[in-house]
């Protein structure tokens, strides 16, 4: 991604194929995070698109400082980011996601133009495991996206975890818990 310096959607998917194969072969955990900047449109509308670009860069910087080098952190498009967490089970992924969410919420991104002051922003994060029988990363991303949707519906600036509803396992319904 030219703006943030992160891998783009295509690169993320290519790396995910490799990571899924490794996790499956070695029977190791693999989790995914879907991240969305809260009320990003409002930042663009009130501060302008250059400010929005700076916020996207700040998000990329925060992720680079919090995440491990082995994690695959990418900008999928717009204000949407994803992280593939090798060797990371659901509980560990929640800790990482919460650490990232808190770091972003505490940061006050300063810029050297305009008189509107710092640009605060928050993120919502959906967490989901990659299952051994997932044929592609899209399955885990859909689960994480569902949890992300629930995080936004529940007020934003939070981490939600995908889980199966006990009574709905047979039907394949999902809910976010956390």
mmCIF file of C-alpha atoms in Angstrom, residues 91 98 103 121 165 173:
data_model
loop_
_atom_site.group_PDB
_atom_site.id
_atom_site.type_symbol
_atom_site.label_atom_id
_atom_site.label_comp_id
_atom_site.label_asym_id
_atom_site.label_seq_id
_atom_site.Cartn_x
_atom_site.Cartn_y
_atom_site.Cartn_z
ATOM 1 C CA UNK A 91 -6.818 -16.009 23.801
ATOM 2 C CA UNK A 98 -6.703 -5.220 23.066
ATOM 3 C CA UNK A 103 -2.481 2.077 22.171
ATOM 4 C CA UNK A 121 -9.181 8.272 16.644
ATOM 5 C CA UNK A 165 -23.631 -20.024 19.468
ATOM 6 C CA UNK A 173 -24.960 -19.234 12.743
#
